[in-house]
Coordinates of C-alpha atoms in Angstrom, one line a residue:
M1328 CA 4.3 -16.9 -20.8
I1329 CA 5.6 -16.4 -17.2
R1330 CA 3.2 -15.2 -14.6
H1331 CA 4.4 -13.5 -11.4
F1332 CA 2.5 -12.5 -8.3
L1333 CA 4.0 -9.3 -7.1
R1334 CA 0.9 -7.4 -6.0
D1335 CA -2.7 -8.3 -5.4
D1336 CA -4.0 -7.0 -8.7
D1337 CA -1.7 -9.2 -10.7
V1338 CA -4.7 -11.6 -11.0
T1339 CA -8.1 -11.0 -12.4
P1340 CA -11.3 -11.6 -10.3
A1341 CA -11.8 -14.9 -12.1
E1342 CA -8.2 -15.9 -11.5
Q1343 CA -8.3 -14.9 -7.8
A1344 CA -11.4 -17.1 -7.4
E1345 CA -9.7 -20.0 -9.2
I1346 CA -6.7 -19.8 -6.8
L1347 CA -9.0 -19.7 -3.8
D1348 CA -11.0 -22.7 -5.0
L1349 CA -7.7 -24.5 -5.4
A1350 CA -6.7 -23.4 -1.9
D1351 CA -9.9 -24.9 -0.6
S1352 CA -9.1 -28.2 -2.3
F1353 CA -5.7 -28.2 -0.6
R1354 CA -7.3 -27.5 2.7
A1355 CA -9.6 -30.5 2.2
D1356 CA -6.7 -32.8 1.0
R1357 CA -3.2 -31.5 1.5
F1358 CA -1.6 -34.0 -0.8
H1359 CA -4.1 -34.3 -3.7
H1360 CA -1.8 -32.7 -6.2
Q1361 CA 2.0 -32.5 -6.4
P1362 CA 3.2 -30.4 -9.3
L1363 CA 6.7 -30.2 -7.8
A1364 CA 7.2 -34.0 -7.6
G1365 CA 10.7 -34.9 -8.6
P1366 CA 11.5 -33.1 -6.4
H1367 CA 11.8 -29.8 -8.1
S1368 CA 13.1 -26.9 -6.1
V1369 CA 11.7 -23.5 -5.1
A1370 CA 13.9 -20.8 -3.8
V1371 CA 12.5 -19.0 -0.7
I1372 CA 14.6 -15.9 0.1
F1373 CA 14.4 -13.9 3.3
D1374 CA 15.7 -10.3 3.7
K1375 CA 13.4 -9.9 6.8
P1376 CA 12.5 -12.0 9.8
S1377 CA 9.7 -14.5 9.4
T1378 CA 7.7 -17.2 11.2
R1379 CA 4.5 -17.9 9.3
T1380 CA 5.9 -17.2 5.8
R1381 CA 9.0 -19.3 6.4
V1382 CA 7.0 -22.2 7.8
S1383 CA 4.1 -22.2 5.4
F1384 CA 6.2 -21.9 2.2
S1385 CA 8.7 -24.6 3.5
V1386 CA 6.0 -27.0 4.4
G1387 CA 3.9 -26.2 1.4
I1388 CA 6.6 -26.7 -1.2
A1389 CA 7.5 -30.1 0.5
E1390 CA 3.8 -31.1 0.4
L1391 CA 3.7 -30.2 -3.3
G1392 CA 6.4 -32.8 -3.8
G1393 CA 9.3 -30.3 -4.0
Y1394 CA 12.3 -29.1 -2.1
P1395 CA 12.2 -25.7 -0.4
L1396 CA 15.6 -24.0 -0.9
V1397 CA 15.5 -21.5 2.0
I1398 CA 18.0 -18.7 1.7
D1399 CA 18.8 -16.0 4.3
A1400 CA 19.8 -13.2 2.0
Q1401 CA 22.5 -11.9 4.5
S1402 CA 24.3 -15.2 4.3
S1403 CA 24.3 -15.2 0.5
Q1404 CA 26.1 -13.0 -2.0
M1405 CA 23.1 -10.8 -2.1
G1406 CA 24.1 -9.7 1.3
R1407 CA 27.4 -8.6 -0.1
G1408 CA 25.9 -6.5 -2.8
E1409 CA 25.5 -8.9 -5.8
P1410 CA 23.0 -7.4 -8.2
I1411 CA 19.5 -8.7 -8.0
E1412 CA 19.5 -9.5 -11.7
D1413 CA 22.7 -11.7 -11.4
T1414 CA 21.3 -13.7 -8.4
T1415 CA 18.0 -14.2 -10.3
R1416 CA 19.8 -15.5 -13.5
V1417 CA 21.6 -18.0 -11.4
L1418 CA 18.5 -19.2 -9.5
D1419 CA 16.1 -19.4 -12.4
R1420 CA 18.3 -22.1 -14.1
Q1421 CA 17.9 -24.3 -11.1
V1422 CA 14.5 -23.7 -9.5
R1423 CA 10.9 -23.7 -10.7
A1424 CA 9.9 -20.5 -8.8
I1425 CA 11.4 -17.8 -6.6
V1426 CA 9.7 -16.5 -3.5
W1427 CA 11.1 -13.4 -1.9
R1428 CA 10.4 -11.5 1.3
T1429 CA 12.2 -8.2 0.9
F1430 CA 12.0 -4.4 1.4
G1431 CA 11.3 -2.1 -1.5
Q1432 CA 8.7 -3.2 -4.1
D1433 CA 11.3 -2.1 -6.8
R1434 CA 13.5 -5.0 -5.7
I1435 CA 11.1 -7.8 -6.4
E1436 CA 10.0 -6.0 -9.6
A1437 CA 13.6 -6.0 -10.7
M1438 CA 13.8 -9.7 -10.1
A1439 CA 10.6 -10.5 -12.0
K1440 CA 11.8 -8.4 -15.0
V1441 CA 14.6 -10.9 -15.7
S1442 CA 13.4 -14.1 -14.2
A1443 CA 12.5 -17.1 -16.4
V1444 CA 10.4 -18.6 -13.6
P1445 CA 7.5 -17.3 -11.6
V1446 CA 8.4 -14.8 -8.8
V1447 CA 6.2 -14.5 -5.7
N1448 CA 6.0 -11.6 -3.4
A1449 CA 6.2 -13.0 0.1
L1450 CA 6.1 -9.4 1.6
T1451 CA 7.5 -6.1 0.6
D1452 CA 7.2 -2.7 2.3
M1453 CA 4.3 -1.9 -0.1
F1454 CA 2.3 -5.2 -0.4
H1455 CA 1.6 -8.5 1.3
P1456 CA -0.5 -10.3 -1.3
C1457 CA 0.0 -13.9 -0.1
Q1458 CA -1.4 -13.0 3.2
I1459 CA -4.5 -11.5 1.6
L1460 CA -5.2 -14.7 -0.3
A1461 CA -5.1 -16.6 3.0
D1462 CA -7.4 -14.0 4.6
L1463 CA -9.9 -14.1 1.7
Q1464 CA -9.9 -17.9 2.0
A1465 CA -10.7 -17.7 5.7
V1466 CA -13.5 -15.1 5.2
R1467 CA -15.0 -17.2 2.4
L1468 CA -14.8 -20.3 4.6
H1469 CA -16.8 -18.6 7.4
K1470 CA -19.1 -16.3 5.4
G1471 CA -19.7 -18.5 2.3
K1472 CA -18.8 -15.6 -0.1
L1473 CA -16.7 -12.5 -0.6
S1474 CA -18.5 -10.3 -3.1
G1475 CA -20.7 -7.7 -1.4
L1476 CA -19.2 -8.1 2.1
T1477 CA -17.8 -5.0 3.9
M1478 CA -14.3 -5.2 5.3
A1479 CA -13.0 -2.7 7.8
Y1480 CA -9.3 -2.4 8.3
L1481 CA -8.3 -0.4 11.4
G1482 CA -4.8 0.9 12.1
D1483 CA -2.0 2.1 9.9
G1484 CA -3.5 2.8 6.6
A1485 CA -0.2 3.5 5.0
N1486 CA 1.3 0.0 5.5
N1487 CA 1.6 -3.0 3.2
M1488 CA -1.5 -4.8 4.7
A1489 CA -3.8 -1.8 4.1
H1490 CA -2.6 -1.6 0.5
S1491 CA -3.1 -5.3 -0.2
Y1492 CA -6.5 -5.3 1.5
L1493 CA -7.6 -2.4 -0.8
L1494 CA -6.4 -4.2 -4.0
G1495 CA -7.2 -7.8 -3.0
G1496 CA -10.6 -6.9 -1.5
A1497 CA -11.5 -4.8 -4.6
V1498 CA -10.6 -7.7 -6.9
A1499 CA -12.9 -9.9 -4.8
G1500 CA -15.8 -7.4 -5.1
M1501 CA -15.8 -6.4 -1.4
H1502 CA -16.4 -3.0 0.1
V1503 CA -13.1 -2.1 1.8
R1504 CA -12.9 0.7 4.3
V1505 CA -9.5 1.6 5.7
G1506 CA -9.8 3.4 9.0
S1507 CA -6.7 5.3 10.0
P1508 CA -5.5 8.8 11.1
A1509 CA -5.3 11.2 8.2
A1510 CA -1.5 11.3 8.6
Y1511 CA -1.4 7.6 7.9
A1512 CA -3.6 7.4 4.8
P1513 CA -3.1 4.7 2.1
N1514 CA -0.9 5.5 -0.9
G1515 CA -3.0 7.7 -3.2
E1516 CA -2.1 5.7 -6.4
I1517 CA -3.0 2.4 -4.7
L1518 CA -6.3 3.8 -3.5
A1519 CA -7.1 5.0 -6.9
R1520 CA -6.2 1.7 -8.6
A1521 CA -8.4 -0.2 -6.0
A1522 CA -11.3 2.2 -6.8
Q1523 CA -10.9 1.5 -10.5
I1524 CA -11.0 -2.3 -9.9
A1525 CA -14.0 -1.9 -7.6
V1526 CA -16.0 -0.2 -10.4
E1527 CA -15.5 -3.4 -12.4
T1528 CA -16.3 -5.9 -9.6
G1529 CA -19.2 -4.1 -7.9
G1530 CA -17.1 -3.4 -4.7
S1531 CA -15.9 -0.1 -3.3
V1532 CA -13.0 1.3 -1.4
S1533 CA -12.6 4.3 1.0
H1534 CA -10.4 5.9 3.5
E1535 CA -12.1 6.9 6.8
T1536 CA -10.5 9.0 9.5
T1537 CA -12.6 7.6 12.4
R1538 CA -13.0 4.1 13.7
A1539 CA -16.8 4.5 13.7
A1540 CA -17.0 5.4 10.0
A1541 CA -14.9 2.4 9.0
A1542 CA -16.3 -0.2 11.3
E1543 CA -20.0 0.6 11.2
G1544 CA -21.9 -2.6 10.1
A1545 CA -18.7 -4.3 8.8
D1546 CA -18.8 -8.0 8.1
V1547 CA -15.1 -8.4 8.6
V1548 CA -12.9 -6.4 11.0
V1549 CA -9.1 -6.5 10.4
T1550 CA -6.1 -5.0 12.1
D1551 CA -2.3 -5.3 12.0
T1552 CA 0.6 -4.3 14.3
W1553 CA 1.1 -0.6 14.6
V1554 CA 4.9 -1.1 14.3
S1555 CA 5.9 -2.8 11.2
M1556 CA 9.3 -4.4 10.6
G1557 CA 11.9 -1.7 10.3
Q1558 CA 9.9 0.8 12.4
E1559 CA 10.9 -0.5 15.8
G1560 CA 12.8 2.7 16.6
E1561 CA 9.5 4.6 16.2
A1562 CA 7.4 2.4 18.5
D1563 CA 6.7 5.1 21.1
D1564 CA 5.8 7.7 18.5
R1565 CA 3.6 5.3 16.5
T1566 CA 1.4 4.2 19.4
S1567 CA -0.7 7.2 20.4
P1568 CA -2.1 8.1 16.9
F1569 CA -3.5 4.6 16.5
V1570 CA -5.1 4.1 20.0
P1571 CA -8.5 5.4 18.8
F1572 CA -8.4 2.7 16.0
A1573 CA -7.8 -0.3 18.3
V1574 CA -9.9 -3.4 17.7
D1575 CA -11.6 -3.9 21.1
A1576 CA -15.1 -4.6 22.3
E1577 CA -16.2 -1.1 21.5
A1578 CA -15.0 -1.5 17.9
M1579 CA -16.7 -4.8 17.5
A1580 CA -20.0 -3.3 18.8
L1581 CA -19.9 -1.0 15.8
A1582 CA -19.6 -4.0 13.4
D1583 CA -22.3 -6.4 12.3
P1584 CA -23.0 -8.8 15.2
Q1585 CA -21.9 -11.8 13.0
A1586 CA -18.6 -10.1 12.0
V1587 CA -15.4 -12.1 11.9
V1588 CA -12.0 -10.8 13.0
L1589 CA -8.7 -11.1 11.2
H1590 CA -5.1 -10.3 12.2
C1591 CA -2.1 -11.4 10.1
L1592 CA 0.1 -11.9 13.3
P1593 CA 2.2 -11.3 15.2
A1594 CA -0.4 -9.7 17.5
Y1595 CA 0.2 -7.5 20.5
R1596 CA -2.7 -7.9 22.8
G1597 CA -3.8 -4.8 24.6
K1598 CA -2.5 -2.6 21.7
E1599 CA -3.9 -2.9 18.2
I1600 CA -6.3 -5.7 19.3
A1601 CA -7.8 -6.7 22.7
A1602 CA -7.2 -10.2 24.1
E1603 CA -10.9 -10.7 24.4
V1604 CA -11.3 -10.1 20.7
I1605 CA -8.4 -12.1 19.2
D1606 CA -9.1 -15.0 21.6
G1607 CA -12.9 -14.6 21.4
P1608 CA -15.6 -16.4 19.4
Q1609 CA -15.5 -14.0 16.4
S1610 CA -11.8 -14.5 15.8
I1611 CA -10.9 -16.6 12.8
V1612 CA -7.2 -15.7 13.2
W1613 CA -6.0 -19.3 13.5
D1614 CA -7.9 -20.5 10.3
E1615 CA -6.3 -17.4 8.7
A1616 CA -2.8 -18.4 9.7
E1617 CA -3.3 -22.0 8.6
N1618 CA -4.6 -20.8 5.3
R1619 CA -1.2 -19.4 4.5
L1620 CA -0.2 -23.0 3.8
H1621 CA -3.2 -23.8 1.6
A1622 CA -3.3 -20.5 -0.3
Q1623 CA 0.4 -20.4 -1.1
K1624 CA 0.3 -24.0 -2.3
A1625 CA -2.6 -23.1 -4.6
L1626 CA -0.8 -20.0 -5.8
L1627 CA 2.4 -21.9 -6.7
T1628 CA 0.4 -24.6 -8.4
W1629 CA -1.6 -22.0 -10.4
L1630 CA 1.5 -20.0 -11.4
L1631 CA 3.3 -23.1 -12.6
A1632 CA 0.3 -24.2 -14.6
Q1633 CA 0.2 -20.8 -16.3
T1634 CA 4.0 -20.9 -17.1
E1635 CA 5.4 -23.0 -19.9
P1636 CA 7.7 -25.7 -18.6
P1637 CA 11.5 -25.0 -19.0
D1638 CA 13.2 -26.6 -21.9
A1639 CA 16.0 -28.2 -19.9
G1640 CA 16.7 -28.8 -16.2
E1641 CA 14.5 -27.2 -13.6
G1642 CA 15.0 -23.6 -14.7
S1643 CA 15.7 -21.9 -18.0
A1644 CA 18.3 -22.9 -20.6
R1645 CA 18.9 -19.4 -22.1

């Protein structure tokens, strides 16, 4: 059986906890397990710019004993229109997994549909599940648990981070509140799916249209840039609606006094988050960023363990 990680609810609560436990073990000893020793290769494909994803997957694959085959899509035949399925069938005969940072969710789903090796979503326009694993690891490190905690996400409720916090937080049994203008609400199907998961895990999810309703008493306060990749031309129009949802001293005063702060980066101080907050004592942003390395190593290790080894070579021999 081949397991993929395309969205946050592709794992059960028990599986999510298993991956986070493994991530903690990699944080404690970065070289304790090397399932890619050989070295086996993992393809890491980028349709979008990246710093943290590129660095953490490249370093992580190497630390797992493997070779990171980093591909800029525009310099490959994919950039000239080769079908996703054709590229996938070439890669999966030579690599143990494929990691892709792309645009539409349909693109990575098309890849997974034909791939004989695990496919990992390194960011799409709809979800950013690897980031949420790192964030949950950081929260658990500082709070000692996830279940029962309240997480307030403030900003663009319609973006990939909000969607992944809803799903990933619900899987973890958290109470997730997305605070955003009504015009930037989360996708209704994703909100409904997260609510369904939360019933099973003891968590809850909601969309709030004021910062106060979302942040009141929160244990974790989260934000993200107001201008996601591909929206740069809308920067001026996208600023004013989100100003009331900025994570500043006033927002933190609404949260629990022991609340921690997350931001997936890059951050724009003075816009979605105040400098005094991201650089202050409640910020765990740098642990969060480091955990991309540990969580992704854990995820790859876990996916490979769930997937039957190929019959020949590194990939399939279909």
